[in-house]
Amino acid sequence: MHEELSGIHGAESWTIIEPVLKGWSKDKKYYVEDEAGRKLLLRISGIEAFQRKQAEYQVVKLFNELDFPMSRVIDFGTCGQGRYTYMLLTWVEGRPLEDGLLTLTAKEQYELGVEAGKILKLMHSIPNSNDLPQWEVQMQAKILARIKEYEDCPYHLEGDEQAIAYVKENIGLIDNVKKVYQHGDFHMGNLIYTPEGGIGVIDFNRWDNGDYVEEFYKLQFFDRDRSVPFAVGKLEGYFEGTPPEEFWNRQALYVAYSSLFSIKWSIPFGATDIECMMTRGRMALEDYDYFSRVIPRWYQA
């Protein structure tokens, strides 16, 4: 560990360095405190990730221009004699939202969802000048390829043929979509319940450029699973009311495809994760009446 830290400016003043094991990220993460009592988050990756991490650093700086509690970048560079790349960020005070949400009333859960939705809309408001002329074609091809991977894998959900048909019949909905800077993993698992009773945002490492609707499919798997009031609030906070029809149609497409592909994706992680993804997939099939509807049963405007 000490070898990894060599080259990080200020590391000699750190008094506490503790691993952070929560999350799916491949980054090594550490909670850090320095002699001045500052609380920090250190993320370390292999040097092969340098360009990706440099781009992440620039995007997080864009998000940091917005006014809400979030991880803010302090430093970025290489360390460990050039074998690693690191990013140093501020620590967001509070506790994981998913741990405390169910101790609140349904109204409070909804209001936190509204706040989260407004934060996501604010993030999506950052002007995105990236020229992505082939994004739609590439996204359609990626989804269809991943559906094929699911069809070829040994694990399947009963009734999956209807979800597969919905994807294949509606893939053309991904056409001339609004492109935004995506957080990439915006669900309650990456949100903090701050001491002030609000929302803080962490873990931008899955950021991307793409369809604003794509940002919502994990709402079905993580937010809806833990708190329907929070999930409803997040939608209505983002849209300032009921989401439009074009959102629901494309959201159903992303949910259908990801419900199936996540099962194939989970295989390397073992039986527990496979069953977890299959359970979430079954819930999505039931919520969407096997994709005979595009507005899930749990959403009541």
PDB file of N, CA, C and O in Angstrom, residues 209-256:
ATOM      1  N   ASN A 209     -21.356   9.594 -21.903  1.00  0.00           N
ATOM      2  CA  ASN A 209     -22.170  10.492 -22.724  1.00  0.00           C
ATOM      3  C   ASN A 209     -23.262   9.639 -23.356  1.00  0.00           C
ATOM      4  O   ASN A 209     -22.974   8.574 -23.896  1.00  0.00           O
ATOM      5  N   GLY A 210     -24.494  10.090 -23.293  1.00  0.00           N
ATOM      6  CA  GLY A 210     -25.531   9.296 -23.933  1.00  0.00           C
ATOM      7  C   GLY A 210     -26.932   9.781 -23.624  1.00  0.00           C
ATOM      8  O   GLY A 210     -27.152  10.895 -23.134  1.00  0.00           O
ATOM      9  N   ASP A 211     -27.891   8.916 -23.909  1.00  0.00           N
ATOM     10  CA  ASP A 211     -29.316   9.184 -23.782  1.00  0.00           C
ATOM     11  C   ASP A 211     -29.664   9.483 -22.324  1.00  0.00           C
ATOM     12  O   ASP A 211     -29.321   8.724 -21.419  1.00  0.00           O
ATOM     13  N   TYR A 212     -30.402  10.561 -22.098  1.00  0.00           N
ATOM     14  CA  TYR A 212     -30.798  10.890 -20.727  1.00  0.00           C
ATOM     15  C   TYR A 212     -31.676   9.799 -20.120  1.00  0.00           C
ATOM     16  O   TYR A 212     -31.646   9.533 -18.916  1.00  0.00           O
ATOM     17  N   VAL A 213     -32.484   9.111 -20.953  1.00  0.00           N
ATOM     18  CA  VAL A 213     -33.381   8.066 -20.442  1.00  0.00           C
ATOM     19  C   VAL A 213     -32.592   6.872 -19.917  1.00  0.00           C
ATOM     20  O   VAL A 213     -32.994   6.236 -18.930  1.00  0.00           O
ATOM     21  N   GLU A 214     -31.456   6.584 -20.540  1.00  0.00           N
ATOM     22  CA  GLU A 214     -30.651   5.438 -20.112  1.00  0.00           C
ATOM     23  C   GLU A 214     -30.233   5.561 -18.646  1.00  0.00           C
ATOM     24  O   GLU A 214     -29.973   4.561 -17.970  1.00  0.00           O
ATOM     25  N   GLU A 215     -30.190   6.778 -18.144  1.00  0.00           N
ATOM     26  CA  GLU A 215     -29.784   7.030 -16.764  1.00  0.00           C
ATOM     27  C   GLU A 215     -30.785   6.448 -15.760  1.00  0.00           C
ATOM     28  O   GLU A 215     -30.464   6.291 -14.577  1.00  0.00           O
ATOM     29  N   PHE A 216     -31.987   6.095 -16.221  1.00  0.00           N
ATOM     30  CA  PHE A 216     -33.057   5.718 -15.296  1.00  0.00           C
ATOM     31  C   PHE A 216     -33.300   4.220 -15.161  1.00  0.00           C
ATOM     32  O   PHE A 216     -34.057   3.813 -14.276  1.00  0.00           O
ATOM     33  N   TYR A 217     -32.717   3.370 -15.995  1.00  0.00           N
ATOM     34  CA  TYR A 217     -33.138   1.973 -15.937  1.00  0.00           C
ATOM     35  C   TYR A 217     -32.764   1.313 -14.611  1.00  0.00           C
ATOM     36  O   TYR A 217     -33.460   0.394 -14.134  1.00  0.00           O
ATOM     37  N   LYS A 218     -31.706   1.794 -13.937  1.00  0.00           N
ATOM     38  CA  LYS A 218     -31.330   1.210 -12.643  1.00  0.00           C
ATOM     39  C   LYS A 218     -32.296   1.609 -11.539  1.00  0.00           C
ATOM     40  O   LYS A 218     -32.313   0.984 -10.473  1.00  0.00           O
ATOM     41  N   LEU A 219     -33.124   2.616 -11.797  1.00  0.00           N
ATOM     42  CA  LEU A 219     -34.190   2.958 -10.866  1.00  0.00           C
ATOM     43  C   LEU A 219     -35.085   1.741 -10.643  1.00  0.00           C
ATOM     44  O   LEU A 219     -35.546   1.489  -9.524  1.00  0.00           O
ATOM     45  N   GLN A 220     -35.335   0.975 -11.700  1.00  0.00           N
ATOM     46  CA  GLN A 220     -36.172  -0.224 -11.595  1.00  0.00           C
ATOM     47  C   GLN A 220     -35.527  -1.283 -10.707  1.00  0.00           C
ATOM     48  O   GLN A 220     -36.206  -1.965  -9.939  1.00  0.00           O
ATOM     49  N   PHE A 221     -34.219  -1.436 -10.768  1.00  0.00           N
ATOM     50  CA  PHE A 221     -33.559  -2.538 -10.080  1.00  0.00           C
ATOM     51  C   PHE A 221     -33.128  -2.205  -8.663  1.00  0.00           C
ATOM     52  O   PHE A 221     -33.050  -3.091  -7.815  1.00  0.00           O
ATOM     53  N   PHE A 222     -32.807  -0.951  -8.382  1.00  0.00           N
ATOM     54  CA  PHE A 222     -32.276  -0.591  -7.078  1.00  0.00           C
ATOM     55  C   PHE A 222     -33.249   0.270  -6.271  1.00  0.00           C
ATOM     56  O   PHE A 222     -33.538  -0.034  -5.116  1.00  0.00           O
ATOM     57  N   ASP A 223     -33.770   1.337  -6.882  1.00  0.00           N
ATOM     58  CA  ASP A 223     -34.625   2.260  -6.144  1.00  0.00           C
ATOM     59  C   ASP A 223     -36.011   1.674  -5.903  1.00  0.00           C
ATOM     60  O   ASP A 223     -36.514   1.666  -4.776  1.00  0.00           O
ATOM     61  N   ARG A 224     -36.659   1.181  -6.949  1.00  0.00           N
ATOM     62  CA  ARG A 224     -37.999   0.620  -6.822  1.00  0.00           C
ATOM     63  C   ARG A 224     -37.991  -0.559  -5.857  1.00  0.00           C
ATOM     64  O   ARG A 224     -38.929  -0.772  -5.083  1.00  0.00           O
ATOM     65  N   ASP A 225     -36.908  -1.329  -5.862  1.00  0.00           N
ATOM     66  CA  ASP A 225     -36.800  -2.514  -5.022  1.00  0.00           C
ATOM     67  C   ASP A 225     -36.823  -2.140  -3.537  1.00  0.00           C
ATOM     68  O   ASP A 225     -37.405  -2.847  -2.715  1.00  0.00           O
ATOM     69  N   ARG A 226     -36.199  -1.005  -3.182  1.00  0.00           N
ATOM     70  CA  ARG A 226     -36.103  -0.603  -1.780  1.00  0.00           C
ATOM     71  C   ARG A 226     -37.212   0.358  -1.365  1.00  0.00           C
ATOM     72  O   ARG A 226     -37.666   0.308  -0.226  1.00  0.00           O
ATOM     73  N   SER A 227     -37.610   1.247  -2.262  1.00  0.00           N
ATOM     74  CA  SER A 227     -38.597   2.266  -1.882  1.00  0.00           C
ATOM     75  C   SER A 227     -39.338   2.772  -3.108  1.00  0.00           C
ATOM     76  O   SER A 227     -38.804   3.572  -3.882  1.00  0.00           O
ATOM     77  N   VAL A 228     -40.581   2.346  -3.269  1.00  0.00           N
ATOM     78  CA  VAL A 228     -41.398   2.854  -4.368  1.00  0.00           C
ATOM     79  C   VAL A 228     -41.633   4.362  -4.232  1.00  0.00           C
ATOM     80  O   VAL A 228     -41.536   5.087  -5.227  1.00  0.00           O
ATOM     81  N   PRO A 229     -41.916   4.886  -3.026  1.00  0.00           N
ATOM     82  CA  PRO A 229     -42.092   6.347  -2.929  1.00  0.00           C
ATOM     83  C   PRO A 229     -40.856   7.113  -3.404  1.00  0.00           C
ATOM     84  O   PRO A 229     -40.995   8.144  -4.085  1.00  0.00           O
ATOM     85  N   PHE A 230     -39.655   6.629  -3.068  1.00  0.00           N
ATOM     86  CA  PHE A 230     -38.439   7.297  -3.520  1.00  0.00           C
ATOM     87  C   PHE A 230     -38.338   7.236  -5.043  1.00  0.00           C
ATOM     88  O   PHE A 230     -38.012   8.242  -5.693  1.00  0.00           O
ATOM     89  N   ALA A 231     -38.607   6.063  -5.632  1.00  0.00           N
ATOM     90  CA  ALA A 231     -38.516   5.909  -7.086  1.00  0.00           C
ATOM     91  C   ALA A 231     -39.497   6.831  -7.797  1.00  0.00           C
ATOM     92  O   ALA A 231     -39.151   7.482  -8.793  1.00  0.00           O
ATOM     93  N   VAL A 232     -40.736   6.895  -7.297  1.00  0.00           N
ATOM     94  CA  VAL A 232     -41.742   7.789  -7.896  1.00  0.00           C
ATOM     95  C   VAL A 232     -41.293   9.238  -7.759  1.00  0.00           C
ATOM     96  O   VAL A 232     -41.371  10.030  -8.716  1.00  0.00           O
ATOM     97  N   GLY A 233     -40.795   9.598  -6.574  1.00  0.00           N
ATOM     98  CA  GLY A 233     -40.341  10.967  -6.358  1.00  0.00           C
ATOM     99  C   GLY A 233     -39.209  11.350  -7.286  1.00  0.00           C
ATOM    100  O   GLY A 233     -39.157  12.483  -7.792  1.00  0.00           O
ATOM    101  N   LYS A 234     -38.284  10.404  -7.518  1.00  0.00           N
ATOM    102  CA  LYS A 234     -37.151  10.719  -8.395  1.00  0.00           C
ATOM    103  C   LYS A 234     -37.624  11.038  -9.804  1.00  0.00           C
ATOM    104  O   LYS A 234     -37.137  11.987 -10.437  1.00  0.00           O
ATOM    105  N   LEU A 235     -38.574  10.274 -10.304  1.00  0.00           N
ATOM    106  CA  LEU A 235     -39.125  10.546 -11.627  1.00  0.00           C
ATOM    107  C   LEU A 235     -39.836  11.898 -11.668  1.00  0.00           C
ATOM    108  O   LEU A 235     -39.623  12.704 -12.579  1.00  0.00           O
ATOM    109  N   GLU A 236     -40.680  12.144 -10.672  1.00  0.00           N
ATOM    110  CA  GLU A 236     -41.483  13.362 -10.703  1.00  0.00           C
ATOM    111  C   GLU A 236     -40.663  14.596 -10.358  1.00  0.00           C
ATOM    112  O   GLU A 236     -40.991  15.701 -10.796  1.00  0.00           O
ATOM    113  N   GLY A 237     -39.572  14.417  -9.620  1.00  0.00           N
ATOM    114  CA  GLY A 237     -38.667  15.533  -9.392  1.00  0.00           C
ATOM    115  C   GLY A 237     -37.917  15.902 -10.653  1.00  0.00           C
ATOM    116  O   GLY A 237     -37.719  17.091 -10.954  1.00  0.00           O
ATOM    117  N   TYR A 238     -37.525  14.889 -11.421  1.00  0.00           N
ATOM    118  CA  TYR A 238     -36.794  15.134 -12.665  1.00  0.00           C
ATOM    119  C   TYR A 238     -37.697  15.816 -13.691  1.00  0.00           C
ATOM    120  O   TYR A 238     -37.294  16.784 -14.343  1.00  0.00           O
ATOM    121  N   PHE A 239     -38.912  15.304 -13.836  1.00  0.00           N
ATOM    122  CA  PHE A 239     -39.804  15.798 -14.896  1.00  0.00           C
ATOM    123  C   PHE A 239     -40.749  16.898 -14.416  1.00  0.00           C
ATOM    124  O   PHE A 239     -41.556  17.389 -15.200  1.00  0.00           O
ATOM    125  N   GLU A 240     -40.666  17.262 -13.139  1.00  0.00           N
ATOM    126  CA  GLU A 240     -41.567  18.250 -12.545  1.00  0.00           C
ATOM    127  C   GLU A 240     -43.021  17.823 -12.731  1.00  0.00           C
ATOM    128  O   GLU A 240     -43.897  18.636 -13.042  1.00  0.00           O
ATOM    129  N   GLY A 241     -43.254  16.538 -12.539  1.00  0.00           N
ATOM    130  CA  GLY A 241     -44.589  15.972 -12.698  1.00  0.00           C
ATOM    131  C   GLY A 241     -44.496  14.599 -13.342  1.00  0.00           C
ATOM    132  O   GLY A 241     -43.473  13.919 -13.246  1.00  0.00           O
ATOM    133  N   THR A 242     -45.531  14.214 -14.029  1.00  0.00           N
ATOM    134  CA  THR A 242     -45.596  12.893 -14.658  1.00  0.00           C
ATOM    135  C   THR A 242     -44.661  12.803 -15.859  1.00  0.00           C
ATOM    136  O   THR A 242     -44.675  13.698 -16.709  1.00  0.00           O
ATOM    137  N   PRO A 243     -43.853  11.751 -15.963  1.00  0.00           N
ATOM    138  CA  PRO A 243     -42.971  11.603 -17.124  1.00  0.00           C
ATOM    139  C   PRO A 243     -43.773  11.485 -18.425  1.00  0.00           C
ATOM    140  O   PRO A 243     -44.890  10.946 -18.436  1.00  0.00           O
ATOM    141  N   PRO A 244     -43.214  11.972 -19.534  1.00  0.00           N
ATOM    142  CA  PRO A 244     -43.923  11.925 -20.817  1.00  0.00           C
ATOM    143  C   PRO A 244     -43.897  10.517 -21.427  1.00  0.00           C
ATOM    144  O   PRO A 244     -43.092   9.658 -21.046  1.00  0.00           O
ATOM    145  N   GLU A 245     -44.766  10.301 -22.411  1.00  0.00           N
ATOM    146  CA  GLU A 245     -44.896   8.990 -23.045  1.00  0.00           C
ATOM    147  C   GLU A 245     -43.586   8.535 -23.689  1.00  0.00           C
ATOM    148  O   GLU A 245     -43.215   7.361 -23.596  1.00  0.00           O
ATOM    149  N   GLU A 246     -42.863   9.464 -24.335  1.00  0.00           N
ATOM    150  CA  GLU A 246     -41.631   9.057 -25.020  1.00  0.00           C
ATOM    151  C   GLU A 246     -40.598   8.547 -24.027  1.00  0.00           C
ATOM    152  O   GLU A 246     -39.798   7.671 -24.361  1.00  0.00           O
ATOM    153  N   PHE A 247     -40.632   9.058 -22.799  1.00  0.00           N
ATOM    154  CA  PHE A 247     -39.737   8.531 -21.770  1.00  0.00           C
ATOM    155  C   PHE A 247     -40.113   7.099 -21.436  1.00  0.00           C
ATOM    156  O   PHE A 247     -39.260   6.209 -21.400  1.00  0.00           O
ATOM    157  N   TRP A 248     -41.391   6.848 -21.154  1.00  0.00           N
ATOM    158  CA  TRP A 248     -41.810   5.519 -20.739  1.00  0.00           C
ATOM    159  C   TRP A 248     -41.501   4.466 -21.799  1.00  0.00           C
ATOM    160  O   TRP A 248     -41.069   3.346 -21.477  1.00  0.00           O
ATOM    161  N   ASN A 249     -41.707   4.791 -23.053  1.00  0.00           N
ATOM    162  CA  ASN A 249     -41.465   3.817 -24.116  1.00  0.00           C
ATOM    163  C   ASN A 249     -39.997   3.400 -24.162  1.00  0.00           C
ATOM    164  O   ASN A 249     -39.674   2.215 -24.307  1.00  0.00           O
ATOM    165  N   ARG A 250     -39.105   4.388 -24.055  1.00  0.00           N
ATOM    166  CA  ARG A 250     -37.676   4.075 -24.134  1.00  0.00           C
ATOM    167  C   ARG A 250     -37.163   3.473 -22.823  1.00  0.00           C
ATOM    168  O   ARG A 250     -36.295   2.622 -22.829  1.00  0.00           O
ATOM    169  N   GLN A 251     -37.713   3.925 -21.699  1.00  0.00           N
ATOM    170  CA  GLN A 251     -37.350   3.347 -20.409  1.00  0.00           C
ATOM    171  C   GLN A 251     -37.678   1.853 -20.387  1.00  0.00           C
ATOM    172  O   GLN A 251     -36.881   1.030 -19.913  1.00  0.00           O
ATOM    173  N   ALA A 252     -38.841   1.481 -20.907  1.00  0.00           N
ATOM    174  CA  ALA A 252     -39.221   0.065 -20.957  1.00  0.00           C
ATOM    175  C   ALA A 252     -38.232  -0.737 -21.795  1.00  0.00           C
ATOM    176  O   ALA A 252     -37.895  -1.884 -21.464  1.00  0.00           O
ATOM    177  N   LEU A 253     -37.748  -0.135 -22.876  1.00  0.00           N
ATOM    178  CA  LEU A 253     -36.755  -0.800 -23.725  1.00  0.00           C
ATOM    179  C   LEU A 253     -35.471  -1.064 -22.937  1.00  0.00           C
ATOM    180  O   LEU A 253     -34.941  -2.187 -22.940  1.00  0.00           O
ATOM    181  N   TYR A 254     -34.974  -0.044 -22.247  1.00  0.00           N
ATOM    182  CA  TYR A 254     -33.735  -0.217 -21.471  1.00  0.00           C
ATOM    183  C   TYR A 254     -33.928  -1.208 -20.329  1.00  0.00           C
ATOM    184  O   TYR A 254     -33.039  -2.013 -20.028  1.00  0.00           O
ATOM    185  N   VAL A 255     -35.093  -1.164 -19.673  1.00  0.00           N
ATOM    186  CA  VAL A 255     -35.364  -2.098 -18.574  1.00  0.00           C
ATOM    187  C   VAL A 255     -35.441  -3.525 -19.083  1.00  0.00           C
ATOM    188  O   VAL A 255     -34.876  -4.453 -18.478  1.00  0.00           O
ATOM    189  N   ALA A 256     -36.123  -3.722 -20.207  1.00  0.00           N
ATOM    190  CA  ALA A 256     -36.261  -5.074 -20.752  1.00  0.00           C
ATOM    191  C   ALA A 256     -34.900  -5.675 -21.093  1.00  0.00           C
ATOM    192  O   ALA A 256     -34.588  -6.812 -20.708  1.00  0.00           O
TER     193      ALA A 256
END
